[in-house]
Short mmCIF file of C-alpha atoms in Angstrom, two decimals:
data_model
loop_
_atom_site.label_atom_id
_atom_site.label_comp_id
_atom_site.label_asym_id
_atom_site.label_seq_id
_atom_site.Cartn_x
_atom_site.Cartn_y
_atom_site.Cartn_z
CA MET F 1 98.78 113.54 13.34
CA PHE F 2 102.54 112.66 13.79
CA LYS F 3 103.15 113.86 10.11
CA PHE F 4 101.33 116.89 10.62
CA PHE F 5 103.54 118.24 13.42
CA ALA F 6 106.57 117.09 11.57
CA ARG F 7 105.62 119.49 8.79
CA GLN F 8 105.37 122.44 11.19
CA PRO F 9 108.11 125.03 11.66
CA PHE F 10 110.61 124.85 14.51
CA TRP F 11 109.10 127.59 16.38
CA VAL F 12 105.56 125.73 16.41
CA HIS F 13 107.12 122.81 18.05
CA LEU F 14 109.00 125.34 20.44
CA ILE F 15 105.85 126.73 21.83
CA THR F 16 103.92 123.44 21.89
CA ALA F 17 106.75 122.12 24.12
CA VAL F 18 106.68 125.14 26.30
CA LEU F 19 102.83 124.99 26.66
CA LEU F 20 103.25 121.28 27.40
CA VAL F 21 105.83 121.93 30.27
CA PHE F 22 103.68 124.58 31.75
CA PHE F 23 100.49 122.16 31.66
CA MET F 24 102.35 119.43 33.31
CA GLY F 25 103.89 121.69 36.12
CA PHE F 26 100.09 123.15 36.65
CA ILE F 27 98.67 119.75 36.81
CA PHE F 28 101.58 118.69 39.27
CA LEU F 29 101.16 121.74 41.38
CA GLN F 30 97.48 121.13 41.61
CA SER F 31 97.59 117.46 42.65
CA LEU F 32 100.47 118.44 45.26
CA SER F 33 97.88 121.01 46.77
CA TRP F 34 95.30 118.11 46.84
CA PHE F 35 97.47 115.54 48.35
CA THR F 36 98.92 117.89 51.06
CA ASN F 37 95.79 119.92 51.77
CA HIS F 38 97.72 123.04 50.89
CA GLY F 39 95.66 126.19 51.67
CA ALA F 40 93.16 124.43 53.62
CA TYR F 41 92.84 125.92 57.02
CA LEU F 42 90.73 124.65 60.11
CA LYS F 43 89.65 126.33 63.45
CA VAL F 44 90.82 124.44 66.49
CA PRO F 45 87.86 123.14 68.68
CA VAL F 46 87.58 124.14 72.27
CA VAL F 47 88.78 120.73 74.26
CA LYS F 48 89.83 122.43 77.63
CA GLY F 49 87.79 121.26 80.44
CA LYS F 50 87.06 117.96 78.34
CA ASN F 51 87.95 114.48 79.35
CA VAL F 52 91.57 113.48 77.57
CA ASP F 53 89.82 110.59 75.62
CA ALA F 54 86.89 112.97 74.33
CA ALA F 55 89.40 115.69 73.61
CA VAL F 56 91.47 113.44 71.63
CA LYS F 57 88.81 111.83 69.68
CA LEU F 58 87.28 115.20 68.71
CA LEU F 59 90.55 116.67 67.66
CA GLU F 60 91.44 113.56 65.47
CA SER F 61 87.84 113.68 63.89
CA GLN F 62 88.80 117.06 62.71
CA GLY F 63 92.00 116.41 61.20
CA PHE F 64 94.29 117.44 63.81
CA GLU F 65 97.49 115.35 65.32
CA VAL F 66 97.48 115.32 69.04
CA VAL F 67 100.51 115.25 71.72
CA ILE F 68 100.04 115.09 75.33
CA GLN F 69 102.78 117.33 76.21
CA ASP F 70 102.57 117.62 80.11
CA SER F 71 100.30 117.16 83.24
CA LEU F 72 99.91 119.02 86.23
CA TYR F 73 97.92 118.61 89.60
CA PHE F 74 94.96 120.44 90.82
CA ASP F 75 92.72 119.11 93.60
CA THR F 76 89.74 121.09 92.33
CA ILE F 77 89.59 119.51 88.78
CA PRO F 78 88.64 116.03 87.87
CA LYS F 79 91.32 113.74 86.88
CA TYR F 80 92.38 113.39 83.31
CA THR F 81 90.80 116.72 82.24
CA VAL F 82 92.41 118.84 79.93
CA ILE F 83 93.60 122.22 81.63
CA LYS F 84 95.67 123.80 78.82
CA GLN F 85 95.72 123.41 74.82
CA LEU F 86 98.01 125.10 72.37
CA PRO F 87 96.98 126.48 69.79
CA GLU F 88 94.48 128.00 71.68
CA PRO F 89 90.64 127.51 71.28
CA ASP F 90 89.05 128.86 67.91
CA ALA F 91 92.61 129.80 66.46
CA THR F 92 92.72 129.18 62.50
CA VAL F 93 95.60 126.84 61.57
CA LYS F 94 96.63 124.75 58.74
CA ALA F 95 95.27 121.32 58.37
CA ASN F 96 97.12 118.45 60.04
CA ARG F 97 98.28 120.51 62.57
CA THR F 98 99.45 119.38 65.91
CA VAL F 99 97.54 120.26 68.90
CA PHE F 100 99.45 119.85 72.50
CA ILE F 101 97.14 119.30 75.24
CA THR F 102 97.85 119.43 79.17
CA ILE F 103 95.91 117.25 81.40
CA ASN F 104 95.33 116.88 85.08
CA ARG F 105 97.11 114.04 86.54
CA ALA F 106 95.18 111.19 88.43
CA VAL F 107 97.62 110.89 91.28
CA ALA F 108 98.51 113.71 93.53
CA PRO F 109 102.31 114.35 93.92
CA ASP F 110 104.13 114.00 97.10
CA ILE F 111 105.44 117.58 98.35
CA GLU F 112 107.97 118.30 101.03
CA MET F 113 106.60 119.26 104.65
CA PRO F 114 107.62 122.57 105.26
CA LYS F 115 109.05 124.00 108.67
CA LEU F 116 106.05 125.55 110.80
CA GLU F 117 107.39 125.14 114.17
CA GLY F 118 108.47 128.31 115.89
CA LEU F 119 105.99 130.53 113.44
CA SER F 120 102.71 132.25 114.40
CA LEU F 121 99.47 130.57 113.50
CA VAL F 122 98.97 133.30 110.78
CA TYR F 123 102.31 132.56 109.39
CA ALA F 124 101.87 128.82 109.34
CA LEU F 125 98.08 128.77 107.82
CA ASP F 126 99.94 130.97 105.03
CA LYS F 127 102.58 128.35 104.46
CA LEU F 128 100.22 125.69 104.48
CA GLU F 129 98.03 127.23 101.72
CA ARG F 130 101.12 128.12 99.44
CA THR F 131 102.51 124.46 99.85
CA HIS F 132 98.93 122.91 98.88
CA LEU F 133 98.70 121.55 102.50
CA LYS F 134 95.39 121.91 104.77
CA LEU F 135 94.98 122.46 108.29
CA GLY F 136 93.85 119.55 110.50
CA ASP F 137 93.17 119.76 113.98
CA THR F 138 94.62 122.73 116.35
CA ILE F 139 95.71 121.51 119.80
CA TYR F 140 96.30 124.08 122.38
CA LYS F 141 98.95 123.15 125.02
CA PRO F 142 100.27 125.43 127.94
CA ASP F 143 103.67 126.70 126.98
CA PHE F 144 105.30 130.20 127.56
CA MET F 145 105.63 130.35 123.53
CA LYS F 146 101.98 131.64 123.37
CA GLY F 147 100.57 131.48 120.11
CA SER F 148 103.38 129.70 118.28
CA ILE F 149 103.53 126.34 116.76
CA LEU F 150 105.04 123.88 119.07
CA GLU F 151 104.85 120.87 116.77
CA GLN F 152 103.50 119.75 113.34
CA GLN F 153 101.72 116.41 112.98
CA TYR F 154 100.68 114.30 110.20
CA ASN F 155 98.42 111.19 111.07
CA SER F 156 98.62 112.42 114.64
CA TYR F 157 102.64 111.79 114.67
CA ARG F 158 105.25 114.53 114.36
CA VAL F 159 106.34 115.07 111.14
CA ALA F 160 109.87 116.61 110.34
CA PRO F 161 110.39 119.43 107.81
CA GLY F 162 111.44 117.87 104.45
CA THR F 163 109.51 114.72 104.85
CA LYS F 164 107.24 113.81 101.80
CA VAL F 165 103.75 113.93 102.45
CA PRO F 166 100.97 113.60 99.68
CA TRP F 167 99.41 116.84 98.33
CA GLY F 168 96.53 118.28 100.27
CA SER F 169 97.23 116.54 103.42
CA ARG F 170 95.82 117.65 106.76
CA ILE F 171 98.29 118.72 109.25
CA ASN F 172 97.49 119.08 112.78
CA LEU F 173 99.13 122.08 114.64
CA VAL F 174 100.11 121.85 118.46
CA ILE F 175 99.96 125.36 119.52
CA GLY F 176 101.33 127.23 122.79
CA ALA F 177 98.63 128.39 125.01
CA GLY F 178 100.57 130.41 127.19
CA LEU F 179 101.20 129.78 131.03
CA GLN F 180 98.17 129.24 132.95
CA GLN F 181 97.44 130.70 136.45
CA GLU F 182 96.83 127.60 137.95
CA GLN F 183 99.32 125.68 140.15
CA VAL F 184 100.13 122.17 139.81
CA LEU F 185 102.17 120.00 142.17
CA VAL F 186 105.72 119.05 141.00
CA PRO F 187 105.27 115.23 140.16
CA GLU F 188 107.96 112.67 141.32
CA VAL F 189 109.12 110.92 138.19
CA VAL F 190 112.40 109.82 139.82
CA GLY F 191 112.49 105.79 139.52
CA LEU F 192 110.26 105.85 136.40
CA THR F 193 111.46 105.18 133.13
CA PHE F 194 111.79 107.85 130.56
CA ALA F 195 108.56 106.76 128.79
CA GLU F 196 106.46 106.83 131.92
CA ALA F 197 107.79 110.14 133.25
CA LYS F 198 107.02 111.89 129.93
CA SER F 199 103.49 110.46 130.19
CA VAL F 200 103.17 111.74 133.68
CA LEU F 201 104.40 115.34 132.87
CA GLU F 202 102.34 115.62 129.65
CA ALA F 203 99.23 114.91 131.96
CA LYS F 204 100.08 117.83 134.07
CA GLY F 205 100.96 120.18 131.07
CA ILE F 206 104.83 120.11 132.14
CA SER F 207 107.27 119.77 129.14
CA LEU F 208 110.78 118.19 129.01
CA ALA F 209 113.76 120.72 128.82
CA ALA F 210 117.14 119.12 129.19
CA ILE F 211 117.35 115.33 129.11
CA VAL F 212 120.85 114.35 130.36
CA ALA F 213 121.59 110.55 130.02
CA MET F 214 124.75 108.63 130.93
CA SER F 215 126.82 107.40 128.36
CA THR F 216 126.06 103.82 129.00
CA VAL F 217 122.46 104.53 128.04
CA LYS F 218 121.74 102.96 124.66
CA ASP F 219 117.53 103.22 124.73
CA THR F 220 116.40 106.46 126.17
CA ALA F 221 112.71 105.23 126.25
CA SER F 222 113.50 102.48 128.57
CA ALA F 223 116.29 104.44 130.76
CA PHE F 224 115.37 105.35 134.21
CA VAL F 225 115.06 108.67 135.89
CA TYR F 226 117.44 109.24 138.71
CA LYS F 227 117.22 112.90 138.98
CA GLN F 228 114.83 115.80 138.06
CA ASN F 229 114.78 119.81 138.48
CA PRO F 230 112.70 120.95 140.01
CA GLU F 231 112.28 118.16 142.62
CA LYS F 232 109.06 117.33 144.51
CA PHE F 233 110.08 118.86 147.66
CA ASP F 234 112.36 121.98 148.29
CA SER F 235 114.96 122.02 151.10
CA ASP F 236 112.49 122.81 153.77
CA LYS F 237 110.39 119.61 152.81
CA LYS F 238 107.57 121.64 151.40
CA PRO F 239 105.84 120.60 148.35
CA VAL F 240 106.96 122.65 145.10
CA PHE F 241 104.39 124.09 142.66
CA MET F 242 104.70 124.74 138.86
CA GLN F 243 102.33 126.40 136.18
CA PRO F 244 101.46 124.08 133.27
CA GLY F 245 103.57 125.16 130.58
CA GLN F 246 106.95 125.32 132.44
CA THR F 247 109.80 122.77 131.88
CA MET F 248 111.61 120.12 133.78
CA ASP F 249 115.20 118.72 133.42
CA ILE F 250 115.97 115.15 134.00
CA TRP F 251 118.75 112.84 134.33
CA LEU F 252 118.66 109.41 132.94
CA SER F 253 120.73 105.93 133.76
CA PRO F 254 120.62 102.36 132.25
CA VAL F 255 119.17 100.97 135.42
CA PRO F 256 117.40 101.92 138.70
CA LEU F 257 119.65 103.75 140.96
CA ASP F 258 119.36 103.78 144.73
CA THR F 259 117.74 107.54 144.51
CA ASP F 260 118.00 108.07 148.49
CA SER F 261 121.92 107.37 148.98
CA ILE F 262 122.41 109.78 145.66
CA LYS F 263 120.38 112.48 147.56
CA VAL F 264 122.46 111.80 150.90
CA LYS F 265 125.63 111.97 148.80
CA ASN F 266 124.56 115.25 147.22
CA GLU F 267 123.66 116.68 150.59
CA GLN F 268 126.70 115.75 152.31
CA ALA F 269 128.86 117.04 149.28
CA PRO F 270 130.86 120.14 150.35
CA LEU F 271 129.98 123.45 148.86
CA GLN F 272 132.56 124.80 146.31
#
């Protein structure tokens, strides 16, 4: 065989070499295509709405690589559910293509409490919905700001704007009910602690306005009321009446004061 080829002209050797190179190149390209799945295409299955474990298992079984790209939160969708996939379902892609999936996270994120106080109920409800919070109880309280939100509460305690609360939390709203027609006697809170006075006033629907404390007061809750406005009796010693929703001013001292001597002093003081 070797002697046969050796006796052939040069042009035969040249053609043989060219054919051999072409054949080897063809074999190499075919094998490369086989190893890399070149030219093979797959249809992306629908995994949106599936549990993440089932989705990953399905995609990998069909020759896809999977990357969990991000996580969002929806309280209406089961946790660990695929809510988005890329490429889209039924898209035709090359084999070994990576599919990116977004899942619904398991734990609700914390969000900032918005400022609702001072808004009307309609605007407050809209703001709650847009910030993924829910309305809890509505508590109506006598106040001249009828229909306005007086206080926002979480777990029955006032919550300040900007405080972190869980997504979907129920927020109670204290709403102004306007001034009622009924009249209540002005209660005597002089001599009581601030905490006791506040409780008495709230029971009658009266709100605190100005709270004037002496510079020596360190703890407001345990300070004592030594003056109030309006007082229980007028200058003619007749009882004073108020409407629920109106306000009272009080003055605080760190220790109980002799209120009778204070009144006498005020009465004897010359008019300016």
